[in-house]
CSV table of C-alpha atoms in Angstrom, one decimal:
chain,number,residue,atom,x,y,z
A,6,MET,CA,-96.0,20.1,-157.7
A,7,ASN,CA,-92.6,21.9,-157.4
A,8,THR,CA,-90.9,21.9,-154.0
A,9,GLN,CA,-88.6,24.8,-153.0
A,10,MET,CA,-85.0,23.5,-153.1
A,11,LYS,CA,-83.1,24.0,-149.9
A,12,LEU,CA,-79.9,24.6,-151.8
A,13,SER,CA,-79.1,27.8,-153.6
A,14,GLU,CA,-78.8,27.6,-157.4
A,15,ASN,CA,-75.2,28.4,-157.1
A,16,THR,CA,-74.6,25.5,-154.8
A,17,GLN,CA,-76.6,23.2,-157.0
A,18,GLN,CA,-74.2,23.9,-159.8
A,19,LEU,CA,-71.4,22.5,-157.6
A,20,LEU,CA,-73.1,19.2,-157.0
A,21,ASN,CA,-71.4,16.1,-158.3
A,22,CYS,CA,-72.5,12.5,-158.5
A,23,PRO,CA,-71.4,10.7,-155.3
A,24,ILE,CA,-70.7,7.6,-157.5
A,25,CYS,CA,-68.7,8.7,-160.5
A,26,HIS,CA,-68.1,12.5,-159.6
A,27,SER,CA,-69.7,13.7,-162.8
A,28,LYS,CA,-72.0,16.7,-162.9
A,29,LEU,CA,-75.7,16.4,-162.0
A,30,GLU,CA,-78.7,18.0,-163.5
A,31,LEU,CA,-82.2,18.4,-162.1
A,32,VAL,CA,-84.7,16.3,-164.1
A,33,LYS,CA,-88.4,16.1,-163.0
A,34,GLU,CA,-87.5,16.7,-159.4
A,35,GLU,CA,-84.7,14.2,-159.3
A,36,PHE,CA,-81.0,14.8,-159.8
A,37,GLU,CA,-79.5,12.7,-162.6
A,38,CYS,CA,-75.9,12.0,-163.4
A,39,ILE,CA,-74.9,13.3,-166.8
A,40,ASN,CA,-72.4,10.6,-167.3
A,41,SER,CA,-73.9,8.2,-169.9
A,42,GLU,CA,-72.1,5.2,-168.3
A,43,CYS,CA,-73.6,6.1,-164.9
A,44,LYS,CA,-76.9,7.8,-165.3
A,45,ALA,CA,-77.6,7.4,-161.5
A,46,ARG,CA,-80.7,9.1,-160.2
A,47,PHE,CA,-81.1,10.7,-156.8
A,48,PRO,CA,-84.5,11.6,-155.2
A,49,VAL,CA,-85.4,15.0,-153.7
A,50,VAL,CA,-87.5,14.8,-150.5
A,51,ASP,CA,-89.2,18.0,-149.5
A,52,GLY,CA,-86.7,20.1,-151.3
A,53,ILE,CA,-83.7,18.1,-149.8
A,54,PRO,CA,-81.6,16.2,-152.3
A,55,VAL,CA,-80.6,12.7,-151.2
A,56,LEU,CA,-77.2,12.2,-152.8
A,57,ILE,CA,-75.7,9.0,-151.4
A,58,ASN,CA,-73.7,6.2,-153.1
A,59,GLU,CA,-76.1,3.4,-152.1
A,60,SER,CA,-73.6,0.7,-153.1
A,61,SER,CA,-71.1,1.7,-150.5
A,62,SER,CA,-73.1,3.6,-147.9
A,63,ILE,CA,-74.7,2.1,-144.8
A,64,PHE,CA,-77.7,4.2,-145.7
A,65,SER,CA,-80.2,3.7,-148.5
A,66,PHE,CA,-82.7,5.9,-150.5
A,67,SER,CA,-85.6,4.1,-148.7
A,68,ASP,CA,-84.3,5.3,-145.4
A,69,PHE,CA,-85.1,8.9,-146.5
A,70,LEU,CA,-88.0,8.3,-148.8
A,71,ASN,CA,-89.8,6.6,-146.0
A,72,ARG,CA,-88.4,9.0,-143.4
A,73,GLN,CA,-87.1,6.2,-141.3
A,74,ASP,CA,-84.9,7.0,-138.2
A,75,THR,CA,-81.2,7.0,-138.9
A,76,THR,CA,-78.7,8.7,-136.6
A,77,PHE,CA,-81.2,11.1,-135.1
A,78,ASN,CA,-84.9,10.9,-134.4
A,79,PHE,CA,-85.9,14.5,-133.9
A,80,GLN,CA,-89.6,13.6,-133.2
A,81,SER,CA,-89.1,10.8,-130.7
A,82,GLN,CA,-89.0,12.7,-127.5
A,83,SER,CA,-92.3,14.0,-126.0
A,84,LYS,CA,-92.7,17.7,-125.2
A,85,LEU,CA,-92.9,16.8,-121.5
A,86,LYS,CA,-89.6,14.9,-121.6
A,87,LYS,CA,-88.0,17.8,-123.4
A,88,VAL,CA,-89.2,20.3,-120.8
A,89,ILE,CA,-87.9,18.1,-118.0
A,90,ALA,CA,-84.6,17.6,-119.7
A,91,ASN,CA,-84.2,21.4,-120.2
A,92,LEU,CA,-84.9,21.9,-116.5
A,93,LEU,CA,-82.2,19.5,-115.3
A,94,PRO,CA,-78.5,20.7,-115.1
A,95,ASP,CA,-76.4,19.3,-117.9
A,96,ILE,CA,-73.2,17.2,-117.5
A,97,HIS,CA,-72.0,18.4,-121.0
A,98,ALA,CA,-69.7,21.5,-121.3
A,99,ASN,CA,-68.1,22.6,-124.5
A,100,ILE,CA,-65.6,25.0,-123.0
A,101,LYS,CA,-64.0,26.3,-126.2
A,102,GLY,CA,-66.6,25.9,-128.9
A,103,LYS,CA,-67.7,29.6,-129.2
A,104,ALA,CA,-64.1,30.9,-129.2
A,105,ASN,CA,-63.0,28.3,-131.7
A,106,TYR,CA,-65.8,29.2,-134.1
A,107,ASN,CA,-64.9,32.9,-133.9
A,108,GLN,CA,-61.3,31.9,-134.7
A,109,PHE,CA,-62.5,29.7,-137.6
A,110,LEU,CA,-64.5,32.7,-139.0
A,111,LYS,CA,-61.5,35.0,-138.8
A,112,VAL,CA,-59.3,32.6,-140.7
A,113,VAL,CA,-61.9,31.7,-143.3
A,114,MET,CA,-62.9,35.3,-144.0
A,115,LYS,CA,-59.3,36.2,-144.7
A,116,GLN,CA,-59.7,33.8,-147.6
A,117,ASN,CA,-63.0,35.1,-148.9
A,118,GLU,CA,-65.2,37.9,-147.6
A,119,LYS,CA,-68.3,35.9,-148.6
A,120,PRO,CA,-67.3,32.4,-147.9
A,121,LYS,CA,-69.3,29.2,-148.6
A,122,ILE,CA,-69.2,26.8,-145.6
A,123,LEU,CA,-70.1,23.1,-145.7
A,124,VAL,CA,-71.3,21.8,-142.4
A,125,VAL,CA,-71.0,18.0,-142.3
A,126,GLY,CA,-73.5,16.6,-139.8
A,127,GLY,CA,-75.3,19.9,-139.7
A,128,GLY,CA,-78.9,18.9,-139.2
A,129,ILE,CA,-78.8,20.9,-136.0
A,130,VAL,CA,-76.9,23.9,-134.8
A,131,GLY,CA,-73.9,22.5,-132.9
A,132,ASP,CA,-72.5,23.8,-129.6
A,133,GLY,CA,-71.0,27.2,-130.0
A,134,MET,CA,-72.0,27.4,-133.7
A,135,GLU,CA,-74.5,30.3,-133.3
A,136,ALA,CA,-72.0,32.8,-134.6
A,137,VAL,CA,-71.6,30.8,-137.8
A,138,PHE,CA,-75.3,30.4,-138.6
A,139,SER,CA,-76.1,34.0,-137.7
A,140,ASN,CA,-73.4,35.6,-139.9
A,141,PRO,CA,-75.1,37.2,-143.0
A,142,ASP,CA,-71.8,37.1,-144.9
A,143,LEU,CA,-71.7,33.3,-145.0
A,144,GLU,CA,-73.5,30.8,-147.2
A,145,ILE,CA,-74.1,27.8,-145.1
A,146,VAL,CA,-74.7,24.4,-146.7
A,147,SER,CA,-75.9,22.0,-144.0
A,148,SER,CA,-75.6,18.3,-144.8
A,149,ASP,CA,-76.5,15.3,-142.7
A,150,VAL,CA,-77.7,11.7,-142.9
A,151,SER,CA,-80.9,12.6,-141.1
A,152,PHE,CA,-83.6,15.1,-141.5
A,153,GLY,CA,-83.1,17.9,-139.0
A,154,PRO,CA,-84.2,21.5,-138.8
A,155,CYS,CA,-81.1,22.7,-140.7
A,156,THR,CA,-80.6,19.9,-143.1
A,157,ALA,CA,-80.4,21.1,-146.7
A,158,LEU,CA,-78.7,18.0,-148.2
A,159,ILE,CA,-78.6,14.4,-147.4
A,160,CYS,CA,-75.2,13.0,-148.1
A,161,ASP,CA,-72.6,10.5,-146.7
A,162,ALA,CA,-69.3,12.1,-145.7
A,163,HIS,CA,-67.5,9.1,-147.3
A,164,ASP,CA,-68.6,10.4,-150.7
A,165,ILE,CA,-69.3,14.2,-150.5
A,166,PRO,CA,-71.3,15.1,-153.6
A,167,PHE,CA,-69.5,18.3,-154.5
A,168,ALA,CA,-66.8,19.2,-157.1
A,169,ASP,CA,-63.2,19.7,-156.0
A,170,ASN,CA,-62.4,23.1,-154.5
A,171,SER,CA,-66.0,24.0,-153.8
A,172,PHE,CA,-65.8,25.4,-150.3
A,173,ASP,CA,-63.9,28.0,-148.3
A,174,GLY,CA,-64.6,26.2,-145.1
A,175,VAL,CA,-65.8,22.9,-143.7
A,176,ILE,CA,-67.2,22.2,-140.2
A,177,VAL,CA,-67.3,18.6,-138.9
A,178,GLN,CA,-68.4,18.8,-135.2
A,179,ALA,CA,-69.1,15.5,-133.3
A,180,VAL,CA,-69.3,13.5,-136.6
A,181,LEU,CA,-66.0,11.6,-137.2
A,182,GLU,CA,-66.7,9.2,-134.4
A,183,HIS,CA,-69.9,8.2,-136.2
A,184,VAL,CA,-68.4,7.3,-139.6
A,185,LEU,CA,-66.9,4.0,-140.6
A,186,ASP,CA,-63.8,5.4,-142.2
A,187,PRO,CA,-62.7,8.8,-140.8
A,188,ASN,CA,-59.6,8.9,-143.0
A,189,ARG,CA,-61.7,8.7,-146.1
A,190,CYS,CA,-64.1,11.4,-144.8
A,191,VAL,CA,-61.2,13.7,-144.1
A,192,GLU,CA,-59.8,13.1,-147.6
A,193,GLU,CA,-63.2,14.1,-149.0
A,194,ILE,CA,-63.2,17.3,-146.8
A,195,TYR,CA,-59.7,18.0,-148.1
A,196,ARG,CA,-60.8,17.5,-151.7
A,197,VAL,CA,-63.9,19.8,-151.6
A,198,LEU,CA,-62.0,22.6,-149.8
A,199,LYS,CA,-60.4,25.4,-151.9
A,200,LYS,CA,-56.7,26.1,-151.7
A,201,GLY,CA,-56.1,27.5,-148.2
A,202,GLY,CA,-59.6,26.5,-147.2
A,203,VAL,CA,-60.2,26.0,-143.5
A,204,VAL,CA,-61.5,23.0,-141.5
A,205,TYR,CA,-62.9,22.9,-138.0
A,206,ALA,CA,-63.4,19.6,-136.3
A,207,GLU,CA,-64.4,18.4,-132.9
A,208,THR,CA,-64.2,14.7,-132.1
A,209,PRO,CA,-64.5,12.8,-128.8
A,210,PHE,CA,-61.8,10.9,-126.9
A,211,MET,CA,-63.2,9.9,-123.5
A,212,GLN,CA,-66.9,9.5,-124.2
A,213,GLN,CA,-69.1,6.4,-124.1
A,214,VAL,CA,-71.3,5.2,-127.0
A,215,HIS,CA,-73.8,7.9,-127.6
A,216,MET,CA,-75.5,7.2,-130.9
A,217,GLY,CA,-76.2,3.5,-130.6
A,218,ARG,CA,-75.1,1.4,-133.6
A,219,TYR,CA,-73.8,4.6,-135.4
A,220,ASP,CA,-70.8,5.1,-133.1
A,221,PHE,CA,-67.4,3.6,-134.1
A,222,THR,CA,-64.2,5.5,-133.2
A,223,ARG,CA,-62.4,7.8,-130.7
A,224,PHE,CA,-59.2,9.8,-131.0
A,225,THR,CA,-56.4,11.0,-128.7
A,226,HIS,CA,-55.1,14.5,-129.4
A,227,LEU,CA,-52.2,13.2,-131.5
A,228,GLY,CA,-54.5,10.7,-133.3
A,229,HIS,CA,-56.8,13.5,-134.2
A,230,ARG,CA,-53.9,15.7,-135.4
A,231,ARG,CA,-52.7,12.8,-137.6
A,232,LEU,CA,-56.2,12.5,-139.1
A,233,PHE,CA,-55.7,16.1,-140.4
A,234,ARG,CA,-52.0,15.6,-141.4
A,235,LYS,CA,-52.6,17.3,-144.8
A,236,PHE,CA,-53.6,20.5,-143.0
A,237,GLU,CA,-51.5,23.3,-141.5
A,238,GLU,CA,-52.5,23.7,-137.9
A,239,VAL,CA,-54.0,27.0,-136.8
A,240,SER,CA,-55.0,25.7,-133.4
A,241,SER,CA,-55.8,22.4,-131.6
A,242,GLY,CA,-56.4,21.1,-128.1
A,243,ALA,CA,-59.1,20.0,-125.7
A,244,VAL,CA,-62.6,21.3,-126.2
A,245,CYS,CA,-64.4,19.3,-123.5
A,246,GLY,CA,-62.4,18.5,-120.4
A,247,PRO,CA,-61.7,15.6,-118.0
A,248,GLY,CA,-64.5,16.8,-115.6
A,249,MET,CA,-67.1,16.1,-118.3
A,250,ALA,CA,-65.4,12.8,-119.1
A,251,LEU,CA,-65.7,11.8,-115.4
A,252,ALA,CA,-69.4,12.7,-115.4
A,253,TRP,CA,-70.1,10.7,-118.5
A,254,SER,CA,-68.3,7.7,-117.0
A,255,TYR,CA,-70.3,8.0,-113.8
A,256,GLN,CA,-73.6,8.2,-115.8
A,257,TYR,CA,-72.8,5.2,-118.0
A,258,PHE,CA,-71.6,3.2,-115.0
A,259,LEU,CA,-75.0,3.5,-113.5
A,260,LEU,CA,-76.8,3.0,-116.8
A,261,SER,CA,-75.0,-0.4,-117.0
A,262,PHE,CA,-77.3,-1.7,-114.3
A,263,VAL,CA,-80.7,-0.9,-116.0
A,264,LYS,CA,-82.5,-1.9,-119.1
A,265,SER,CA,-86.0,-0.3,-119.3
A,266,ASP,CA,-86.5,3.2,-120.8
A,267,ALA,CA,-88.1,4.4,-117.6
A,268,ALA,CA,-85.1,3.3,-115.5
A,269,LYS,CA,-82.6,4.8,-118.0
A,270,SER,CA,-84.4,8.1,-117.8
A,271,ALA,CA,-84.4,8.0,-114.0
A,272,VAL,CA,-80.6,7.3,-114.0
A,273,LYS,CA,-79.9,10.1,-116.4
A,274,ALA,CA,-81.9,12.5,-114.3
A,275,PHE,CA,-80.1,11.4,-111.1
A,276,THR,CA,-76.6,11.6,-112.6
A,277,ARG,CA,-77.3,15.0,-114.0
A,278,LEU,CA,-78.4,16.3,-110.6
A,279,THR,CA,-75.5,14.7,-108.8
A,280,SER,CA,-72.5,15.2,-111.2
A,281,PHE,CA,-73.2,18.4,-113.2
A,282,TRP,CA,-70.8,20.3,-111.0
A,283,LEU,CA,-67.8,18.2,-112.4
A,284,LYS,CA,-67.9,20.1,-115.7
A,285,TYR,CA,-67.0,23.4,-113.9
A,286,PHE,CA,-63.5,22.0,-113.1
A,287,ASP,CA,-62.9,22.0,-116.9
A,288,TYR,CA,-62.8,25.8,-117.0
A,289,PHE,CA,-59.7,25.6,-114.9
A,290,LEU,CA,-58.3,22.4,-116.4
A,291,ILE,CA,-58.9,22.8,-120.1
A,292,ASP,CA,-55.4,23.9,-121.1
A,293,LYS,CA,-53.5,21.9,-118.5
A,294,PRO,CA,-51.0,19.3,-119.8
A,295,GLY,CA,-52.9,16.5,-118.1
A,296,THR,CA,-56.0,17.4,-120.0
A,297,PHE,CA,-54.2,16.5,-123.3
A,298,ASP,CA,-54.3,12.9,-121.9
A,299,ALA,CA,-57.7,12.9,-120.3
A,300,ALA,CA,-60.1,15.2,-122.2
A,301,SER,CA,-63.6,14.3,-123.2
A,302,GLY,CA,-63.0,15.7,-126.7
A,303,TYR,CA,-60.5,17.5,-128.9
A,304,TYR,CA,-60.7,20.1,-131.6
A,305,PHE,CA,-58.6,21.0,-134.7
A,306,ILE,CA,-58.6,24.1,-136.8
A,307,GLY,CA,-56.4,24.0,-139.9
A,308,THR,CA,-55.9,25.2,-143.5
A,309,LYS,CA,-55.6,23.0,-146.6
A,310,SER,CA,-51.9,22.5,-147.3
A,311,ASP,CA,-49.7,20.9,-150.0
A,312,ARG,CA,-47.4,19.7,-147.1
A,313,VAL,CA,-48.1,16.4,-145.2
A,314,LEU,CA,-47.2,16.3,-141.5
A,315,SER,CA,-44.8,13.3,-141.0
A,316,ASP,CA,-45.3,10.8,-138.2
A,317,ARG,CA,-41.9,11.8,-136.7
A,318,GLU,CA,-43.0,15.4,-136.6
A,319,LEU,CA,-46.3,14.3,-135.1
A,320,LEU,CA,-44.6,12.7,-132.1
A,321,LYS,CA,-42.9,16.0,-131.2
A,322,LEU,CA,-46.4,17.6,-130.8
A,323,TYR,CA,-47.3,15.6,-127.7
A,324,LYS,CA,-48.3,17.9,-124.9
A,325,GLY,CA,-49.4,15.5,-122.1
A,326,ILE,CA,-47.8,14.5,-118.9
A,327,GLN,CA,-46.9,10.8,-119.6
């Protein structure tokens, strides 16, 4: 029985083997590498290709064939808990996401009126990303390492299974803290972007562990900029401010005292009710010099460049108050 593929035929033509980077062809509802020395096969689950390099990835085909939980478990929370969570005030505030995505779209659509955008970690619509997903002039390719409502491709960002120069834009929001080697992932993003292609990234700085065992790294503003040193900067700065960082610290301080799921739920509800107001300071603080030292997270918008930012140049970009 044929399953409707989530990727367009045009996008399928751009797929490459994540192991040897040769072309792939669809054979009996599996993708097969055409390289005779490789011949790797990749399953398709409910129309979603699973294109991972099993030998180097922390994920395996069985994770997805058996629909095991990976980074997200979209079915774990009961409807009642979801309703209660939606009624409580949130301590999270992405101050600049919407404006940043509008800026990203302006830049990327100067390159191509009908751009193709890869969303890495795109199983769900991220904060402020509505303008991207609702734009009829864009072709969105949503990849992730978990099955979400938007997932069209399972792939590991360390080995993005697309040919060089495939995309006009790449979005990587709240992902690079969850990969083992952020530098390699950004190299892959650089590789699959066309000349002048645009990247948009959001990555945390002052946030506690928030995806269990799949949480590895944090970045300062300059550390984040260095990660994208092969890109010409369009804009960068804080996206979530120090008020949010303080609320997170308060919540995780109290969570340190409890173990049971019931107690953790109670603490989260209590801290949301008693600290949600801290995020409103961020609307005032988000562009202040001190926020460059204390933000909850940073963003970067840049275009693929032949020039590499030197470390001496990097140091001159410091905007904090130290």
